[in-house]
Short mmCIF file of C-alpha atoms in Angstrom, two decimals:
data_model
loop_
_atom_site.label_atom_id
_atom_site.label_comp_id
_atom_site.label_asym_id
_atom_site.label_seq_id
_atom_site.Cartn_x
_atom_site.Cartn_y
_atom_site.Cartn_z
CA UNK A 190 28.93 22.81 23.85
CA UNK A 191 32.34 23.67 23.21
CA UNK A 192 35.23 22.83 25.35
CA UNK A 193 36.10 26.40 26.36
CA UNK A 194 32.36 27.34 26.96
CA UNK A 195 32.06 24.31 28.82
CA UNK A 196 34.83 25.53 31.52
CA UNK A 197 33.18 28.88 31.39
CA UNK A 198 30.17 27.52 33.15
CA UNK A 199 31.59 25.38 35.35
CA UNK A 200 33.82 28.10 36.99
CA UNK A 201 30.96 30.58 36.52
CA UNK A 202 29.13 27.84 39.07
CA UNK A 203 32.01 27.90 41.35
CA UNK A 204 32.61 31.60 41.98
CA UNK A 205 28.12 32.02 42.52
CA UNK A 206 28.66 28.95 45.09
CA UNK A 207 31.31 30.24 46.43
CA UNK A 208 29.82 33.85 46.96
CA UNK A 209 26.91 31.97 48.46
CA UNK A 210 28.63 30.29 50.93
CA UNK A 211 30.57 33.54 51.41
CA UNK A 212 26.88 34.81 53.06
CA UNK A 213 26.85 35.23 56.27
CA UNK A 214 23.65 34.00 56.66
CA UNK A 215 24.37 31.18 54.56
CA UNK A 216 26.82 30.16 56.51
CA UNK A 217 25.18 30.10 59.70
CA UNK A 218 22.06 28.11 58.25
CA UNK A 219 24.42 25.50 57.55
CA UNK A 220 26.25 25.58 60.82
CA UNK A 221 22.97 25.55 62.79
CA UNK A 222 21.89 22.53 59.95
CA UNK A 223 24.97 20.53 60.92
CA UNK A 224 24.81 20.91 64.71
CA UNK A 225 21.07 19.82 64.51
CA UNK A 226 21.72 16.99 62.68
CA UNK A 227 24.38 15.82 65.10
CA UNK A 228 22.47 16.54 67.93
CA UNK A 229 19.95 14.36 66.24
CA UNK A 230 21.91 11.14 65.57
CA UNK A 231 23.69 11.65 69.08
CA UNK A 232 20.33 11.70 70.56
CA UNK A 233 19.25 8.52 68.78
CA UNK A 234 22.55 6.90 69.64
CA UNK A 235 22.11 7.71 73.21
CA UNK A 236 18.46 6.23 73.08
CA UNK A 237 19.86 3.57 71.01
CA UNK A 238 22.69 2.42 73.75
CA UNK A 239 20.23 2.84 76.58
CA UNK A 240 17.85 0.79 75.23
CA UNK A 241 20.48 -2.31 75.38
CA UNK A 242 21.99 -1.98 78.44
CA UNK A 243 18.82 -0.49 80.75
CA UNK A 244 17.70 -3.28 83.32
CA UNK A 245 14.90 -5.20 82.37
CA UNK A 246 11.31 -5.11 83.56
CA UNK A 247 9.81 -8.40 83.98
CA UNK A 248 10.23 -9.19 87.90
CA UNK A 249 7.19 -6.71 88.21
CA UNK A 250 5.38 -10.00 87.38
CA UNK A 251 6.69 -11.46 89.73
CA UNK A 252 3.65 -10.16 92.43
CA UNK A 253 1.75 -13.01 93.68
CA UNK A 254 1.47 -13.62 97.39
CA UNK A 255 0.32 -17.48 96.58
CA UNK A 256 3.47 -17.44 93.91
CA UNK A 257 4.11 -16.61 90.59
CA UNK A 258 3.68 -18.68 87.17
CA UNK A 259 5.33 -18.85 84.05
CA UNK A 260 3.75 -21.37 81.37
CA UNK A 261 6.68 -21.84 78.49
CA UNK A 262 5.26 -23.73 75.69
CA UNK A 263 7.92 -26.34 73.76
CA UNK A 264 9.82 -26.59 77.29
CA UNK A 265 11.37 -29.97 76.34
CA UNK A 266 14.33 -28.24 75.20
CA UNK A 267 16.37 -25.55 73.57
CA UNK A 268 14.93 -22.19 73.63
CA UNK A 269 12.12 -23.25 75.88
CA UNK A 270 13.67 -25.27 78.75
CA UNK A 271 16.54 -21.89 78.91
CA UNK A 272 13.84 -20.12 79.10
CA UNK A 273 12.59 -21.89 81.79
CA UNK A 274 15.81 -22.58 83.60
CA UNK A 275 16.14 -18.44 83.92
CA UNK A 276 12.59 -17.54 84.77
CA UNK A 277 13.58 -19.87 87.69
CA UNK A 278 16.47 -18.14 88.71
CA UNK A 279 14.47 -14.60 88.64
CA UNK A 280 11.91 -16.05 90.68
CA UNK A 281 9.21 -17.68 88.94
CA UNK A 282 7.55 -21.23 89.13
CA UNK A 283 7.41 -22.64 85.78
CA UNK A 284 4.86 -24.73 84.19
CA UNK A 285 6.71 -26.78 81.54
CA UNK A 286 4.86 -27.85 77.93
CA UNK A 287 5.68 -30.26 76.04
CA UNK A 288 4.91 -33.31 73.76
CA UNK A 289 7.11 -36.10 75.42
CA UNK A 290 6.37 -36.95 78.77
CA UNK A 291 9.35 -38.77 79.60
CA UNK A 292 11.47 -35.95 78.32
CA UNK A 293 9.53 -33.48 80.00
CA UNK A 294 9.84 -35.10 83.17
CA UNK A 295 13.50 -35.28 82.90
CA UNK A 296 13.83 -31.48 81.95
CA UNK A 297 11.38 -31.11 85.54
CA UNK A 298 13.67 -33.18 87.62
CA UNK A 299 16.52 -31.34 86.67
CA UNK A 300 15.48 -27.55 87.16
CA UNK A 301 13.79 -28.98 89.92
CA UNK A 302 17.18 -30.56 91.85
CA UNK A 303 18.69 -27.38 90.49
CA UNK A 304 15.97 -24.90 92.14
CA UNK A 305 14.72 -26.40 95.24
CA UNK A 306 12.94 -23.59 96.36
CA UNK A 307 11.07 -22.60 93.09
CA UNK A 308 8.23 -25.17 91.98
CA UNK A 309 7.79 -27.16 88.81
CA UNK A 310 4.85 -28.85 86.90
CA UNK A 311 4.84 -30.06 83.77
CA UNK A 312 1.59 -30.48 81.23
CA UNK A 313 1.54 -33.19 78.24
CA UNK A 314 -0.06 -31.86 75.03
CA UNK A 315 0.80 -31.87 71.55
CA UNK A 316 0.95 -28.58 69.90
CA UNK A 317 0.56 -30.25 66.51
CA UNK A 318 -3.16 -31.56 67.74
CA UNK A 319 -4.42 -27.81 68.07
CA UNK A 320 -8.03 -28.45 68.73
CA UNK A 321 -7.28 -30.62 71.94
CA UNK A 322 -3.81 -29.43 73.07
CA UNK A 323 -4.76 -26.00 74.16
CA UNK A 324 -7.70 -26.14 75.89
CA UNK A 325 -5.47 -29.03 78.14
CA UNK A 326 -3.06 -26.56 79.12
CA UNK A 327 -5.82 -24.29 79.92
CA UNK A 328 -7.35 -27.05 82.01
CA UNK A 329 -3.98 -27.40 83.82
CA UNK A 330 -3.12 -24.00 83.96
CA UNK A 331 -6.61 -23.61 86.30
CA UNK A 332 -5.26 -25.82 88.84
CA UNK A 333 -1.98 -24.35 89.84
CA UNK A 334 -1.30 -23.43 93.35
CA UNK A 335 -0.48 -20.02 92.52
CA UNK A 336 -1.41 -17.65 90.04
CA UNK A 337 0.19 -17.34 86.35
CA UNK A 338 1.48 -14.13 85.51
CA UNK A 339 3.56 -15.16 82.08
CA UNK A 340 3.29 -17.06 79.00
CA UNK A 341 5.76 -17.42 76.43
CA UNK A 342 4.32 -18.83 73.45
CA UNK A 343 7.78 -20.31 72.62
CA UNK A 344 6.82 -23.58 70.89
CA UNK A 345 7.60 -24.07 66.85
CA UNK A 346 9.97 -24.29 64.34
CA UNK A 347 10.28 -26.65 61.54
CA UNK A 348 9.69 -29.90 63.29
CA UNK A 349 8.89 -32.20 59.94
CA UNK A 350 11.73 -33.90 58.12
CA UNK A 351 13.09 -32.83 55.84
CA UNK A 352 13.30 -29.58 56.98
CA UNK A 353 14.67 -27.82 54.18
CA UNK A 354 11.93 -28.82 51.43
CA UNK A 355 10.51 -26.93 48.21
CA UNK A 356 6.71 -25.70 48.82
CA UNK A 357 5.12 -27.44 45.80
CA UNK A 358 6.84 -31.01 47.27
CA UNK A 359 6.02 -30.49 50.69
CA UNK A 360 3.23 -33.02 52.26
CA UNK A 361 0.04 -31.90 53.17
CA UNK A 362 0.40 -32.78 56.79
CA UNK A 363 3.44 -31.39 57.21
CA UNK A 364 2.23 -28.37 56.18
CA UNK A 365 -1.04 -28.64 58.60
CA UNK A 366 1.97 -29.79 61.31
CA UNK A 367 3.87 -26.28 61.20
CA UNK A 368 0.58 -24.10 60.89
CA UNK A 369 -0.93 -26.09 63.60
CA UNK A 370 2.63 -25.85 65.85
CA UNK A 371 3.26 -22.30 64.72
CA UNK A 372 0.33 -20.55 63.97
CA UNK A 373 -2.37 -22.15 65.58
CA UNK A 374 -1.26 -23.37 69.05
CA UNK A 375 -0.12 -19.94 69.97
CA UNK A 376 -3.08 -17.88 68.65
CA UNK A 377 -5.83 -20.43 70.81
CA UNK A 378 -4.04 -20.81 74.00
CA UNK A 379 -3.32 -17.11 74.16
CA UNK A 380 -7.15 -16.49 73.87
CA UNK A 381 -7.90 -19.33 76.10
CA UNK A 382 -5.58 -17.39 79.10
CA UNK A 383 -5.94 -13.74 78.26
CA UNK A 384 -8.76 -13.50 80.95
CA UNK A 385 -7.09 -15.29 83.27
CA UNK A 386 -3.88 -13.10 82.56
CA UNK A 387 -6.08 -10.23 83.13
CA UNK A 388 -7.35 -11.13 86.37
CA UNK A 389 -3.83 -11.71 87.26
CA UNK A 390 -2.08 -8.48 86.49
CA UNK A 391 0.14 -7.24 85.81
CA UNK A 392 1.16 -10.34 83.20
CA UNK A 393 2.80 -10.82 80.28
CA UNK A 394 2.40 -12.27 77.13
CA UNK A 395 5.83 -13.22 75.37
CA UNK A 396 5.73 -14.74 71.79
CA UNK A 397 8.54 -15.76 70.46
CA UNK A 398 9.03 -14.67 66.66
CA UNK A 399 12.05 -15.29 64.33
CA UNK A 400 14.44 -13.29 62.10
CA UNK A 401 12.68 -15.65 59.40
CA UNK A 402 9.60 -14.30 59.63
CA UNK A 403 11.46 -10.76 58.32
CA UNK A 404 12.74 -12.38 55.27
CA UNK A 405 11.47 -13.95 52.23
CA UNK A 406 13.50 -18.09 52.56
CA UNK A 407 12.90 -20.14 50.24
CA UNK A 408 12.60 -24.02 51.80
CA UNK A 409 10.75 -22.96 54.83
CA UNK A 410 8.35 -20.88 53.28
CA UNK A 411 5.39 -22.22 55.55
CA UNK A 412 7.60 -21.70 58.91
CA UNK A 413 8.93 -18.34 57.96
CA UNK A 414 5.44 -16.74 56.54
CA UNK A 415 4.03 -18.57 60.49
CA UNK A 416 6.39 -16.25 62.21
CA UNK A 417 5.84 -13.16 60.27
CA UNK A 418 2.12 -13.56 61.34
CA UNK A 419 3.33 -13.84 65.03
CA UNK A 420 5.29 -10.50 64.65
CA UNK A 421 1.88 -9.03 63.31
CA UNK A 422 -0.50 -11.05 65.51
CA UNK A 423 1.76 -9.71 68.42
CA UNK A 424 1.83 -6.06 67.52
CA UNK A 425 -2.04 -6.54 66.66
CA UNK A 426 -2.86 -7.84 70.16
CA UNK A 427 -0.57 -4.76 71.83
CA UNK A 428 -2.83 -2.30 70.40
CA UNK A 429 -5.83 -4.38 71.32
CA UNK A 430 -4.97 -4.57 74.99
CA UNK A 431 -4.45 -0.54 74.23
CA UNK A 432 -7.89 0.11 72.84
CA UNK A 433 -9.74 -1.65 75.87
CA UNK A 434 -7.88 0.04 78.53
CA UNK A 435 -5.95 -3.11 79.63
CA UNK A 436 -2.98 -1.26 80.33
CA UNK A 437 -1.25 -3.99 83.13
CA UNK A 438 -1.18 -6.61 80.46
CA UNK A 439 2.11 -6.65 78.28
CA UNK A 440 2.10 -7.89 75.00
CA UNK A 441 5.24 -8.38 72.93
CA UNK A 442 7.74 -10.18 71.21
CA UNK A 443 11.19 -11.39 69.53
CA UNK A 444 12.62 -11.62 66.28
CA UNK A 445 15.24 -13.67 67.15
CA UNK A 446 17.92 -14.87 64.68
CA UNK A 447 20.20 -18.36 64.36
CA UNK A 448 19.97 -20.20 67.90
CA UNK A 449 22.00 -23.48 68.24
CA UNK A 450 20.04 -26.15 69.10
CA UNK A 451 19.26 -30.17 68.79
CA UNK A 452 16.89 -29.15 65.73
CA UNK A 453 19.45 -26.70 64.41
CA UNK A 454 23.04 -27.71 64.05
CA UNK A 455 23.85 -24.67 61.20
CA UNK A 456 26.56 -22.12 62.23
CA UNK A 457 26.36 -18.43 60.83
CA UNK A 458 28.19 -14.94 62.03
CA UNK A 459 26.33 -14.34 64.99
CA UNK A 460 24.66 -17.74 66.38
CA UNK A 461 23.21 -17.56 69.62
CA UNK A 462 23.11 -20.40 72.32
CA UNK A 463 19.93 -21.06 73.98
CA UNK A 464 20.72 -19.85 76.96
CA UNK A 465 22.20 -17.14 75.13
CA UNK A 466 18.96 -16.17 73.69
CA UNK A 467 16.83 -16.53 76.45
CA UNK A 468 18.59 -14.76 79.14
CA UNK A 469 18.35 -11.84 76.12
CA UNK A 470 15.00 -11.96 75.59
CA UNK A 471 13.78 -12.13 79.18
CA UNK A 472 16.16 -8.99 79.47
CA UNK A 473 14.10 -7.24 76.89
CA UNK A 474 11.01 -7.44 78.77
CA UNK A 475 9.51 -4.25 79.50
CA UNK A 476 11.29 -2.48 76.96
CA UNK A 477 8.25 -0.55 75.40
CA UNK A 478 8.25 -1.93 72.32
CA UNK A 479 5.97 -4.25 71.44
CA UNK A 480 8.37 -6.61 68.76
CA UNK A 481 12.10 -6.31 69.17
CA UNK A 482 15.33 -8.12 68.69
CA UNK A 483 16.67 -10.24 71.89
CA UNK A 484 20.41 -9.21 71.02
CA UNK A 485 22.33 -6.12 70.25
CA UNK A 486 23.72 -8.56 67.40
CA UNK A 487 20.85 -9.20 66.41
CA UNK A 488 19.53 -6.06 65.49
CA UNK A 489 22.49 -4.48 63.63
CA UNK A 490 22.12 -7.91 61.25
CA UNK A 491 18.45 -6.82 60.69
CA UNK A 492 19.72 -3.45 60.08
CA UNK A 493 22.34 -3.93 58.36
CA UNK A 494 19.99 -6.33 56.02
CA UNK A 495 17.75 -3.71 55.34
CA UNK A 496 20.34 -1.05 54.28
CA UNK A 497 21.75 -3.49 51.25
CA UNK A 498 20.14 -3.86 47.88
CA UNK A 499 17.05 -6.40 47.81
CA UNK A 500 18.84 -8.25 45.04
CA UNK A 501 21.93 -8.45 47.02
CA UNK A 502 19.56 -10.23 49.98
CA UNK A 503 18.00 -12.73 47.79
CA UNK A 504 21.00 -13.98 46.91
CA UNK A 505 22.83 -13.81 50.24
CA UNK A 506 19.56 -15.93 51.11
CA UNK A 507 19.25 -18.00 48.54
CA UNK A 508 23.00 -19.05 48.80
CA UNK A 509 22.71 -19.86 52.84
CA UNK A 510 19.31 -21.93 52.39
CA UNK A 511 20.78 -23.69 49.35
CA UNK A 512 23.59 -24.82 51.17
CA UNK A 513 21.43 -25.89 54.03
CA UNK A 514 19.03 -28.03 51.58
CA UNK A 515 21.91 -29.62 50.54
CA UNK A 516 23.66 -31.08 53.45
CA UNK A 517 20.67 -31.70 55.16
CA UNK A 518 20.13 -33.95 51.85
CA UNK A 519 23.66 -35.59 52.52
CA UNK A 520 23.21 -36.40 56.26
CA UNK A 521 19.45 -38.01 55.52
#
């Protein structure tokens, strides 16, 4: 087409758009269009807002004349022993899991001194031993003074060393370690309590997830793939509880993102403390959702992950867990 005929069209396009728009009609379709549409987003940023600052729910499980129990699973420290520290302060007694019974002693001493009016047991079982561990806590969990209410499936992570490890040169036991830890643990002690969570409602079960388990990383591949089945056995168990009427049993959990901690030393935009991520969490409960983020922060990183090209993930990934691998390989 020639240059002249070529301009021709193009302002032959601007005067019909331009007699369109001219329309009245036109006009107010589009005014009634854009008003919608920012009614729409306000709406969603209202919801949005409300969602993160609203008080939480999860004193209504705190009910029980004879007291109130928490179990929290991998309560030795980090996550788990903030997470027991603040159930304490809302109100709860805390059983205390754990591996190490010296440690776990320590950790009940100390929230003990620092709540004298809350009680604290502990229970010795190791996660990683799945076909014994569970039905101990179950055992112990039978013989508590009060009645349990909560359980936050809170033990995992990548507890074999080194962490940061290709699949095809990973051992076999380490792998059976972080299924068993991760995976299995959670998914047979949460059957073994359900009924007595039911006969104790309203309760709560609280599983702790991971940003991980949202993202394909390379070097923990058995740990991240362990907490996107959490996410799913979570959401799964919600709509379980739906479809048999149990109604006064909450089910739901957290991705939640980089928390510093004695297993994880590695600083990123956005790292959490444990107390941090706790207090969040807790604050979550009785949100309405049945997976969420504990932080604010949290969730505009997922977002904000999911709005960029895959490509430009992987590599954003690739380049943080490659770095990782290789000063955990300089500090072994």
């Amino acid at each position: 087409m020639a240059s002249g005929q070529h301009s021709t069209v193009i302002e032959q396009l601007v005067v019909l758009t331009y007699s369109i728009w001219k329309d009245q009609r036109v006009q107010t379709l589009t005014s009634l269009t854009g008003t919608a549409l920012l009614l729409y987003v306000a709406y969603h940023a209202v919801l949005t807002l409300w969602f993160w600052i609203k008080p939480g729910g999860i004193l209504i499980y705190c009910h029980s004349e004879t007291g109130s129990w928490a179990l929290v699973t991998g309560a030795s420290d980090g996550i788990g022993q903030a997470f027991s520290d603040d159930l304490l302060k809302r109100g709860f007694n805390v059983l205390l899991h754990g591996r190490n019974p010296q440690k776990l002693d320590g950790v009940r001493k100390k929230l003990a001194q620092k709540y004298p009016r809350r009680s604290v047991d502990i229970v010795v079982a190791d996660a990683s031993k799945v076909d014994e561990s569970y039905k101990v806590v179950a055992e112990k969990v039978k013989q508590l003074p009060g009645k349990l209410t909560i359980l936050v499936n809170n033990v995992g992570g990548v507890s074999t060393y080194p962490q940061y490890v290709p699949h095809a040169e990973m051992a076999h036991e380490n792998i059976d370690t972080l299924l068993n830890i991760n995976l299995r643990f959670p998914t047979q002690l949460t059957a073994a309590l359900l009924p007595t969570l039911k006969a104790n409602a309203p309760a709560a079960i609280l599983n702790c997830g991971s940003m991980g388990g949202l993202m394909a990383m390379p070097y923990i591949i058995t740990y991240a793939a362990t907490k996107a089945y959490i996410r799913h056995f979570t959401e799964c168990l919600r709509t379980e509880m739906i479809a048999e009427g149990t109604t006064n049993v909450e089910v739901m959990g957290w991705s939640i993102g980089n928390v510093e901690s004695n297993s994880n030393r590695f600083q990123i935009a956005g790292t959490a403390t444990s107390e941090e991520c706790a207090i969040a969490s807790l604050d979550r409960v009785g949100c309405g959702r049945g997976f969420t983020f504990p932080r604010w922060l949290d969730f505009v990183q997922a977002r904000g992950a999911q709005m960029l090209p895959e490509r430009l993930v992987r590599k954003i990934t690739i380049a943080e867990m490659s770095n990782r691998r290789i000063a955990e390989q300089k500090s072994l």
